[in-house]
Amino acid sequence: MSSGSATDLDQLILPAIPPAHLLSGQNAALQVTDRFHRGTQIVGRFETSGLAGFKIAAQGRPLRVRMTLSVDERSLIGWHTGKGEPASSLPRLIQIRSQGRLRQCVLLRGRKAHAQVGFDLTAEEIPDDGLISVEALDITEGDGVSEEVRRIVGGRLMPDGVSGLRIDKIVFEEPPPVNFDPDKLDGCRCELYSLISAGGLANVNKQGVRLLRSGMFVINPVLPGAFGSTGRITLRLGTKAEPASIVPATWRRINSELRWLRHAARKLLGAAAPTVDRILSVRDGDAGRPKRRVQGNITELELPTPAGSPMLVLISSVPGVIPTLESGTSH
């Protein structure tokens, strides 16, 4: 019999060896759970802000962590008790932390939104036992978040936004020596690459313009050598006419409804560029005014790529118009 409380009959848990692709919560590498329910066909689901801990054989090397997160019809407040409350129609703003540090933020909207998250851990951040923590916290919880950010987003977000959040897949691998990325991405690809988070992608294969229905989006710190890591990016924002069925009924109480809507859309698209109200560092608050260029219905924002903290961009609402992210360019 061995010394201490362990015995020769205790099962030896071996850490996962990178590259490790975990698709189920039944994998032995998932060692610690706090308000996180293991899944069989997914890694698991958070009942509220919580933590999952994975044992990975890093062996003194840095690691890249990539995750796929999602919400679905079970992503309700109190779902784990069997008496789930209907989820709010407001978006969720969630912090993703690892080893105690904020890595990225995820903005999710709707019932079938997916998000990609990616960050690197240095060798010094990984303890000798290889235990890597991944936390999901609502933006209102924990330390290291500006009180100004919490005050401004109050009432605009779903409370307890982590409830029912799924980790569908998590990958631990060595950072590649070189990443090849284009200099320009369309709005949907910006979200797929996790440079921005604007509500999540219902279809991860979708390309083109990204609608910003939440009136806000997050710009995340990026992986070394990846798109946006050269130091500065330009985001090209545009506008799109709201579909007729969503325009308030009072707008439609005129003759020749469709003709009027087409005229209004042309007028708005030709004259109204998106107005950025504020840009906030999630950690530090107000980030100042970036370089802006306005031409027609296009606003170009040139700003430094976030390094130590995600940035939250707030956009003014205009009746009948949806702001859009047309593209991002890495300089």
mmCIF file of C-alpha atoms in Angstrom:
data_model
loop_
_atom_site.group_PDB
_atom_site.id
_atom_site.type_symbol
_atom_site.label_atom_id
_atom_site.label_comp_id
_atom_site.label_asym_id
_atom_site.label_seq_id
_atom_site.Cartn_x
_atom_site.Cartn_y
_atom_site.Cartn_z
ATOM 1 C CA MET A 1 0.000 0.000 0.000
ATOM 2 C CA SER A 2 1.326 3.440 -0.907
ATOM 3 C CA SER A 3 1.773 6.265 1.573
ATOM 4 C CA GLY A 4 -0.909 8.857 2.187
ATOM 5 C CA SER A 5 -4.604 8.431 1.430
ATOM 6 C CA ALA A 6 -4.096 6.946 -2.037
ATOM 7 C CA THR A 7 -3.846 3.191 -2.537
ATOM 8 C CA ASP A 8 -2.607 0.862 -5.249
ATOM 9 C CA LEU A 9 -6.268 0.337 -6.173
ATOM 10 C CA ASP A 10 -6.855 3.987 -7.031
ATOM 11 C CA GLN A 11 -7.197 4.622 -10.746
ATOM 12 C CA LEU A 12 -4.278 6.522 -12.218
ATOM 13 C CA ILE A 13 -5.557 9.457 -14.252
ATOM 14 C CA LEU A 14 -3.234 10.258 -17.135
ATOM 15 C CA PRO A 15 -3.272 13.766 -18.609
ATOM 16 C CA ALA A 16 -4.290 14.258 -22.233
ATOM 17 C CA ILE A 17 -1.367 14.614 -24.604
ATOM 18 C CA PRO A 18 -1.524 17.531 -27.080
ATOM 19 C CA PRO A 19 -2.933 17.771 -29.643
ATOM 20 C CA ALA A 20 -5.993 16.797 -27.602
ATOM 21 C CA HIS A 21 -9.466 17.195 -29.122
ATOM 22 C CA LEU A 22 -12.131 16.756 -26.451
ATOM 23 C CA LEU A 23 -15.692 16.241 -27.689
ATOM 24 C CA SER A 24 -17.260 14.731 -24.567
ATOM 25 C CA GLY A 25 -17.357 15.426 -20.868
ATOM 26 C CA GLN A 26 -16.729 11.751 -20.201
ATOM 27 C CA ASN A 27 -13.060 12.160 -21.145
ATOM 28 C CA ALA A 28 -10.766 11.572 -18.147
ATOM 29 C CA ALA A 29 -8.891 14.802 -18.935
ATOM 30 C CA LEU A 30 -11.876 16.761 -17.562
ATOM 31 C CA GLN A 31 -10.838 16.610 -13.915
ATOM 32 C CA VAL A 32 -12.646 19.506 -12.205
ATOM 33 C CA THR A 33 -16.161 20.886 -12.595
ATOM 34 C CA ASP A 34 -17.813 23.760 -10.755
ATOM 35 C CA ARG A 35 -21.415 24.455 -11.807
ATOM 36 C CA PHE A 36 -20.587 22.640 -15.028
ATOM 37 C CA HIS A 37 -22.461 19.508 -16.113
ATOM 38 C CA ARG A 38 -20.584 16.908 -18.156
ATOM 39 C CA GLY A 39 -22.067 15.958 -21.489
ATOM 40 C CA THR A 40 -21.817 12.869 -23.665
ATOM 41 C CA GLN A 41 -21.962 14.349 -27.159
ATOM 42 C CA ILE A 42 -20.691 17.739 -25.963
ATOM 43 C CA VAL A 43 -18.065 18.561 -23.354
ATOM 44 C CA GLY A 44 -20.718 20.003 -21.077
ATOM 45 C CA ARG A 45 -23.066 22.784 -20.099
ATOM 46 C CA PHE A 46 -22.791 25.570 -17.494
ATOM 47 C CA GLU A 47 -25.706 25.906 -15.084
ATOM 48 C CA THR A 48 -24.468 29.438 -14.319
ATOM 49 C CA SER A 49 -21.057 31.107 -14.162
ATOM 50 C CA GLY A 50 -18.652 28.266 -13.475
ATOM 51 C CA LEU A 51 -15.435 26.438 -14.278
ATOM 52 C CA ALA A 52 -14.095 23.346 -16.008
ATOM 53 C CA GLY A 53 -10.579 22.078 -15.313
ATOM 54 C CA PHE A 54 -8.604 19.914 -17.749
ATOM 55 C CA LYS A 55 -5.426 17.962 -17.089
ATOM 56 C CA ILE A 56 -3.086 18.365 -20.069
ATOM 57 C CA ALA A 57 0.487 17.118 -20.450
ATOM 58 C CA ALA A 58 2.053 20.403 -21.520
ATOM 59 C CA GLN A 59 5.567 19.303 -20.451
ATOM 60 C CA GLY A 60 6.861 22.837 -20.117
ATOM 61 C CA ARG A 61 5.541 23.995 -23.498
ATOM 62 C CA PRO A 62 3.043 26.757 -24.352
ATOM 63 C CA LEU A 63 -0.413 25.691 -25.447
ATOM 64 C CA ARG A 64 -3.108 27.067 -27.703
ATOM 65 C CA VAL A 65 -6.679 26.568 -26.506
ATOM 66 C CA ARG A 66 -9.542 26.635 -29.014
ATOM 67 C CA MET A 67 -13.186 26.222 -28.058
ATOM 68 C CA THR A 68 -16.546 26.082 -29.762
ATOM 69 C CA LEU A 69 -19.346 27.508 -27.596
ATOM 70 C CA SER A 70 -23.066 27.589 -28.310
ATOM 71 C CA VAL A 71 -26.544 28.134 -26.922
ATOM 72 C CA ASP A 72 -29.668 26.195 -27.814
ATOM 73 C CA GLU A 73 -33.300 25.794 -26.737
ATOM 74 C CA ARG A 74 -32.152 24.292 -23.399
ATOM 75 C CA SER A 75 -30.019 27.327 -22.547
ATOM 76 C CA LEU A 76 -32.443 28.593 -19.919
ATOM 77 C CA ILE A 77 -32.036 30.071 -16.465
ATOM 78 C CA GLY A 78 -32.382 27.183 -14.010
ATOM 79 C CA TRP A 79 -32.465 24.496 -16.749
ATOM 80 C CA HIS A 80 -30.569 22.026 -14.514
ATOM 81 C CA THR A 81 -33.362 22.020 -11.912
ATOM 82 C CA GLY A 82 -35.981 20.900 -14.448
ATOM 83 C CA LYS A 83 -37.849 24.207 -14.003
ATOM 84 C CA GLY A 84 -36.058 26.404 -16.475
ATOM 85 C CA GLU A 85 -37.317 29.934 -17.035
ATOM 86 C CA PRO A 86 -37.645 31.283 -20.593
ATOM 87 C CA ALA A 87 -34.431 32.914 -21.733
ATOM 88 C CA SER A 88 -34.503 36.651 -22.267
ATOM 89 C CA SER A 89 -34.446 37.944 -25.848
ATOM 90 C CA LEU A 90 -31.550 40.189 -24.851
ATOM 91 C CA PRO A 91 -28.021 39.152 -25.859
ATOM 92 C CA ARG A 92 -25.573 37.461 -23.487
ATOM 93 C CA LEU A 93 -22.138 38.961 -22.816
ATOM 94 C CA ILE A 94 -19.787 36.367 -21.363
ATOM 95 C CA GLN A 95 -16.206 36.507 -20.152
ATOM 96 C CA ILE A 96 -13.945 33.581 -21.015
ATOM 97 C CA ARG A 97 -11.107 33.263 -18.509
ATOM 98 C CA SER A 98 -8.275 30.815 -18.106
ATOM 99 C CA GLN A 99 -5.735 30.476 -15.303
ATOM 100 C CA GLY A 100 -7.447 33.422 -13.639
ATOM 101 C CA ARG A 101 -7.045 35.869 -16.551
ATOM 102 C CA LEU A 102 -9.646 37.309 -18.917
ATOM 103 C CA ARG A 103 -8.875 36.029 -22.427
ATOM 104 C CA GLN A 104 -11.833 36.951 -24.647
ATOM 105 C CA CYS A 105 -15.470 38.021 -24.431
ATOM 106 C CA VAL A 106 -18.341 36.408 -26.304
ATOM 107 C CA LEU A 107 -21.575 38.157 -27.300
ATOM 108 C CA LEU A 108 -24.344 35.653 -28.110
ATOM 109 C CA ARG A 109 -27.809 36.459 -29.407
ATOM 110 C CA GLY A 110 -30.629 34.081 -30.269
ATOM 111 C CA ARG A 111 -31.194 30.390 -29.577
ATOM 112 C CA LYS A 112 -28.818 28.749 -32.049
ATOM 113 C CA ALA A 113 -25.714 30.903 -31.905
ATOM 114 C CA HIS A 114 -22.204 29.462 -32.043
ATOM 115 C CA ALA A 115 -18.955 31.201 -31.175
ATOM 116 C CA GLN A 116 -15.281 30.405 -31.619
ATOM 117 C CA VAL A 117 -12.784 31.275 -28.870
ATOM 118 C CA GLY A 118 -9.009 30.998 -29.064
ATOM 119 C CA PHE A 119 -6.149 32.020 -26.792
ATOM 120 C CA ASP A 120 -2.582 31.006 -25.937
ATOM 121 C CA LEU A 121 -1.171 29.979 -22.573
ATOM 122 C CA THR A 122 2.522 30.474 -21.889
ATOM 123 C CA ALA A 123 4.539 27.647 -20.350
ATOM 124 C CA GLU A 124 4.760 29.683 -17.133
ATOM 125 C CA GLU A 125 0.955 29.827 -16.847
ATOM 126 C CA ILE A 126 0.595 26.033 -16.837
ATOM 127 C CA PRO A 127 1.353 24.375 -13.482
ATOM 128 C CA ASP A 128 3.432 21.219 -13.150
ATOM 129 C CA ASP A 129 0.310 19.097 -12.682
ATOM 130 C CA GLY A 130 -0.997 20.322 -16.063
ATOM 131 C CA LEU A 131 -4.352 21.540 -14.715
ATOM 132 C CA ILE A 132 -5.826 24.180 -17.028
ATOM 133 C CA SER A 133 -8.951 26.029 -15.887
ATOM 134 C CA VAL A 134 -11.534 27.441 -18.271
ATOM 135 C CA GLU A 135 -14.104 29.760 -16.701
ATOM 136 C CA ALA A 136 -17.231 31.350 -18.144
ATOM 137 C CA LEU A 137 -18.507 34.378 -16.210
ATOM 138 C CA ASP A 138 -21.307 36.812 -16.849
ATOM 139 C CA ILE A 139 -19.938 40.299 -17.587
ATOM 140 C CA THR A 140 -21.391 41.520 -14.277
ATOM 141 C CA GLU A 141 -19.356 39.021 -12.224
ATOM 142 C CA GLY A 142 -15.774 38.662 -11.057
ATOM 143 C CA ASP A 143 -13.018 41.228 -10.786
ATOM 144 C CA GLY A 144 -11.019 42.923 -13.519
ATOM 145 C CA VAL A 145 -14.046 44.374 -15.362
ATOM 146 C CA SER A 146 -14.534 48.135 -15.481
ATOM 147 C CA GLU A 147 -17.481 49.389 -13.453
ATOM 148 C CA GLU A 148 -18.107 51.849 -16.292
ATOM 149 C CA VAL A 149 -18.652 48.914 -18.658
ATOM 150 C CA ARG A 150 -21.023 47.224 -16.247
ATOM 151 C CA ARG A 151 -23.001 50.430 -15.749
ATOM 152 C CA ILE A 152 -23.355 51.137 -19.470
ATOM 153 C CA VAL A 153 -24.460 47.626 -20.457
ATOM 154 C CA GLY A 154 -26.902 47.373 -17.565
ATOM 155 C CA GLY A 155 -30.378 46.613 -18.897
ATOM 156 C CA ARG A 156 -29.075 45.851 -22.388
ATOM 157 C CA LEU A 157 -28.029 42.264 -21.643
ATOM 158 C CA MET A 158 -29.604 39.059 -20.445
ATOM 159 C CA PRO A 159 -28.969 38.498 -16.719
ATOM 160 C CA ASP A 160 -27.029 35.343 -15.802
ATOM 161 C CA GLY A 161 -25.888 35.065 -19.408
ATOM 162 C CA VAL A 162 -23.833 31.904 -18.819
ATOM 163 C CA SER A 163 -26.920 29.794 -17.962
ATOM 164 C CA GLY A 164 -27.046 26.793 -20.286
ATOM 165 C CA LEU A 165 -23.956 27.823 -22.257
ATOM 166 C CA ARG A 166 -22.424 24.773 -23.946
ATOM 167 C CA ILE A 167 -18.817 23.852 -24.586
ATOM 168 C CA ASP A 168 -19.239 21.737 -27.692
ATOM 169 C CA LYS A 169 -15.547 21.132 -28.295
ATOM 170 C CA ILE A 170 -12.215 22.128 -26.783
ATOM 171 C CA VAL A 171 -8.782 21.614 -28.310
ATOM 172 C CA PHE A 172 -5.373 21.852 -26.642
ATOM 173 C CA GLU A 173 -2.435 22.004 -29.041
ATOM 174 C CA GLU A 174 0.976 23.548 -29.498
ATOM 175 C CA PRO A 175 0.820 26.996 -31.142
ATOM 176 C CA PRO A 176 1.753 26.641 -34.808
ATOM 177 C CA PRO A 177 5.078 28.280 -35.740
ATOM 178 C CA VAL A 178 3.422 30.377 -38.471
ATOM 179 C CA ASN A 179 -0.191 31.308 -39.141
ATOM 180 C CA PHE A 180 -1.201 32.262 -42.643
ATOM 181 C CA ASP A 181 -4.150 34.609 -42.801
ATOM 182 C CA PRO A 182 -5.477 37.056 -45.375
ATOM 183 C CA ASP A 183 -5.172 40.800 -44.869
ATOM 184 C CA LYS A 184 -8.921 41.270 -45.215
ATOM 185 C CA LEU A 185 -11.927 39.326 -43.951
ATOM 186 C CA ASP A 186 -15.641 39.854 -44.462
ATOM 187 C CA GLY A 187 -17.793 40.510 -41.409
ATOM 188 C CA CYS A 188 -18.823 36.892 -40.819
ATOM 189 C CA ARG A 189 -15.242 35.633 -41.156
ATOM 190 C CA CYS A 190 -14.137 38.223 -38.577
ATOM 191 C CA GLU A 191 -16.466 36.529 -36.120
ATOM 192 C CA LEU A 192 -15.420 33.023 -37.107
ATOM 193 C CA TYR A 193 -11.776 33.973 -36.467
ATOM 194 C CA SER A 194 -12.909 35.336 -33.021
ATOM 195 C CA LEU A 195 -11.522 38.803 -33.822
ATOM 196 C CA ILE A 196 -15.006 40.152 -33.162
ATOM 197 C CA SER A 197 -18.059 38.764 -31.384
ATOM 198 C CA ALA A 198 -21.374 40.228 -32.494
ATOM 199 C CA GLY A 199 -24.010 37.707 -31.467
ATOM 200 C CA GLY A 200 -22.552 34.425 -32.649
ATOM 201 C CA LEU A 201 -22.985 32.562 -35.911
ATOM 202 C CA ALA A 202 -26.039 30.387 -36.441
ATOM 203 C CA ASN A 203 -24.236 28.967 -39.491
ATOM 204 C CA VAL A 204 -20.451 28.735 -39.140
ATOM 205 C CA ASN A 205 -20.122 28.463 -42.929
ATOM 206 C CA LYS A 206 -21.886 31.751 -43.594
ATOM 207 C CA GLN A 207 -19.891 34.467 -45.338
ATOM 208 C CA GLY A 208 -20.494 38.122 -46.167
ATOM 209 C CA VAL A 209 -21.809 41.081 -44.174
ATOM 210 C CA ARG A 210 -22.446 40.608 -40.434
ATOM 211 C CA LEU A 211 -25.611 42.251 -39.099
ATOM 212 C CA LEU A 212 -25.096 44.001 -35.754
ATOM 213 C CA ARG A 213 -28.626 43.696 -34.365
ATOM 214 C CA SER A 214 -27.500 44.020 -30.751
ATOM 215 C CA GLY A 215 -26.210 47.564 -31.301
ATOM 216 C CA MET A 216 -22.836 46.489 -29.953
ATOM 217 C CA PHE A 217 -19.977 44.124 -30.642
ATOM 218 C CA VAL A 218 -16.731 42.998 -29.028
ATOM 219 C CA ILE A 219 -13.226 43.254 -30.478
ATOM 220 C CA ASN A 220 -11.066 40.531 -28.935
ATOM 221 C CA PRO A 221 -7.332 40.139 -28.406
ATOM 222 C CA VAL A 222 -6.055 37.901 -31.191
ATOM 223 C CA LEU A 223 -3.634 35.026 -31.409
ATOM 224 C CA PRO A 224 0.010 35.835 -32.225
ATOM 225 C CA GLY A 225 0.607 35.684 -35.954
ATOM 226 C CA ALA A 226 -3.122 35.526 -36.730
ATOM 227 C CA PHE A 227 -5.380 38.020 -38.454
ATOM 228 C CA GLY A 228 -5.295 41.368 -36.660
ATOM 229 C CA SER A 229 -2.093 40.695 -34.722
ATOM 230 C CA THR A 230 -0.021 43.138 -36.786
ATOM 231 C CA GLY A 231 -1.013 45.960 -34.462
ATOM 232 C CA ARG A 232 -3.804 47.889 -36.184
ATOM 233 C CA ILE A 233 -7.087 47.006 -37.848
ATOM 234 C CA THR A 234 -9.695 48.892 -39.849
ATOM 235 C CA LEU A 235 -13.317 47.886 -39.399
ATOM 236 C CA ARG A 236 -15.722 48.948 -42.125
ATOM 237 C CA LEU A 237 -19.260 49.515 -40.804
ATOM 238 C CA GLY A 238 -22.306 50.005 -43.016
ATOM 239 C CA THR A 239 -26.102 49.984 -42.853
ATOM 240 C CA LYS A 240 -28.908 47.789 -44.124
ATOM 241 C CA ALA A 241 -32.618 48.577 -44.320
ATOM 242 C CA GLU A 242 -34.753 46.735 -41.767
ATOM 243 C CA PRO A 243 -37.167 44.241 -43.407
ATOM 244 C CA ALA A 244 -40.703 45.590 -43.763
ATOM 245 C CA SER A 245 -42.171 43.102 -41.289
ATOM 246 C CA ILE A 246 -39.955 44.490 -38.500
ATOM 247 C CA VAL A 247 -40.507 48.186 -39.195
ATOM 248 C CA PRO A 248 -43.047 49.587 -36.680
ATOM 249 C CA ALA A 249 -46.656 49.466 -37.878
ATOM 250 C CA THR A 250 -47.006 53.250 -37.695
ATOM 251 C CA TRP A 251 -44.476 53.499 -40.526
ATOM 252 C CA ARG A 252 -46.683 51.399 -42.781
ATOM 253 C CA ARG A 253 -49.913 53.338 -42.405
ATOM 254 C CA ILE A 254 -49.538 55.147 -45.651
ATOM 255 C CA ASN A 255 -50.504 54.423 -49.256
ATOM 256 C CA SER A 256 -48.092 52.564 -51.512
ATOM 257 C CA GLU A 257 -46.372 50.907 -48.545
ATOM 258 C CA LEU A 258 -43.728 48.960 -50.439
ATOM 259 C CA ARG A 259 -42.835 51.918 -52.665
ATOM 260 C CA TRP A 260 -42.418 54.126 -49.612
ATOM 261 C CA LEU A 261 -40.247 51.558 -47.845
ATOM 262 C CA ARG A 262 -37.972 51.219 -50.868
ATOM 263 C CA HIS A 263 -37.646 54.985 -51.019
ATOM 264 C CA ALA A 264 -36.908 55.190 -47.273
ATOM 265 C CA ALA A 265 -34.315 52.447 -47.523
ATOM 266 C CA ARG A 266 -32.525 54.184 -50.407
ATOM 267 C CA LYS A 267 -32.573 57.457 -48.500
ATOM 268 C CA LEU A 268 -31.211 55.928 -45.315
ATOM 269 C CA LEU A 269 -28.578 53.840 -47.046
ATOM 270 C CA GLY A 270 -27.397 56.832 -49.000
ATOM 271 C CA ALA A 271 -27.102 59.217 -46.087
ATOM 272 C CA ALA A 272 -26.845 57.483 -42.718
ATOM 273 C CA ALA A 273 -23.472 56.028 -41.745
ATOM 274 C CA PRO A 274 -23.349 54.123 -38.431
ATOM 275 C CA THR A 275 -22.484 56.308 -35.447
ATOM 276 C CA VAL A 276 -20.171 54.789 -32.854
ATOM 277 C CA ASP A 277 -21.208 56.057 -29.415
ATOM 278 C CA ARG A 278 -18.442 54.622 -27.268
ATOM 279 C CA ILE A 279 -15.485 52.258 -27.387
ATOM 280 C CA LEU A 280 -14.728 50.738 -24.000
ATOM 281 C CA SER A 281 -11.947 48.523 -22.772
ATOM 282 C CA VAL A 282 -13.643 45.769 -20.773
ATOM 283 C CA ARG A 283 -10.862 46.074 -18.205
ATOM 284 C CA ASP A 284 -10.144 49.823 -18.170
ATOM 285 C CA GLY A 285 -13.311 51.606 -19.351
ATOM 286 C CA ASP A 286 -13.356 54.420 -21.919
ATOM 287 C CA ALA A 287 -10.809 53.787 -24.686
ATOM 288 C CA GLY A 288 -10.972 57.225 -26.299
ATOM 289 C CA ARG A 289 -11.987 58.090 -29.842
ATOM 290 C CA PRO A 290 -10.466 56.069 -32.691
ATOM 291 C CA LYS A 291 -9.690 57.405 -36.150
ATOM 292 C CA ARG A 292 -12.934 57.551 -38.113
ATOM 293 C CA ARG A 293 -13.688 58.139 -41.771
ATOM 294 C CA VAL A 294 -17.261 58.574 -42.989
ATOM 295 C CA GLN A 295 -18.343 58.329 -46.606
ATOM 296 C CA GLY A 296 -21.990 57.868 -47.539
ATOM 297 C CA ASN A 297 -23.395 55.093 -45.379
ATOM 298 C CA ILE A 298 -19.940 53.706 -44.492
ATOM 299 C CA THR A 299 -17.959 54.402 -41.319
ATOM 300 C CA GLU A 300 -14.371 53.177 -41.153
ATOM 301 C CA LEU A 301 -12.821 52.724 -37.712
ATOM 302 C CA GLU A 302 -9.046 52.450 -37.489
ATOM 303 C CA LEU A 303 -7.848 51.339 -34.086
ATOM 304 C CA PRO A 304 -5.102 49.320 -32.405
ATOM 305 C CA THR A 305 -5.733 45.625 -31.975
ATOM 306 C CA PRO A 306 -6.621 44.976 -28.312
ATOM 307 C CA ALA A 307 -3.751 43.396 -26.402
ATOM 308 C CA GLY A 308 -4.626 42.823 -22.759
ATOM 309 C CA SER A 309 -8.398 43.300 -22.779
ATOM 310 C CA PRO A 310 -11.385 42.925 -25.136
ATOM 311 C CA MET A 311 -13.016 46.160 -26.325
ATOM 312 C CA LEU A 312 -16.744 46.824 -26.475
ATOM 313 C CA VAL A 313 -18.078 48.984 -29.324
ATOM 314 C CA LEU A 314 -21.515 50.629 -28.871
ATOM 315 C CA ILE A 315 -23.437 51.838 -31.938
ATOM 316 C CA SER A 316 -26.346 54.301 -32.054
ATOM 317 C CA SER A 317 -29.672 52.896 -33.205
ATOM 318 C CA VAL A 318 -31.497 54.436 -36.172
ATOM 319 C CA PRO A 319 -35.169 53.522 -36.811
ATOM 320 C CA GLY A 320 -35.555 51.265 -39.843
ATOM 321 C CA VAL A 321 -31.831 50.611 -40.235
ATOM 322 C CA ILE A 322 -29.550 47.815 -39.029
ATOM 323 C CA PRO A 323 -25.822 48.559 -38.622
ATOM 324 C CA THR A 324 -23.519 46.024 -40.282
ATOM 325 C CA LEU A 325 -19.896 44.964 -40.194
ATOM 326 C CA GLU A 326 -18.812 44.888 -43.821
ATOM 327 C CA SER A 327 -15.191 43.821 -43.393
ATOM 328 C CA GLY A 328 -12.027 44.009 -41.333
ATOM 329 C CA THR A 329 -8.552 44.792 -42.645
ATOM 330 C CA SER A 330 -5.311 43.971 -40.816
ATOM 331 C CA HIS A 331 -2.447 46.437 -41.283
#
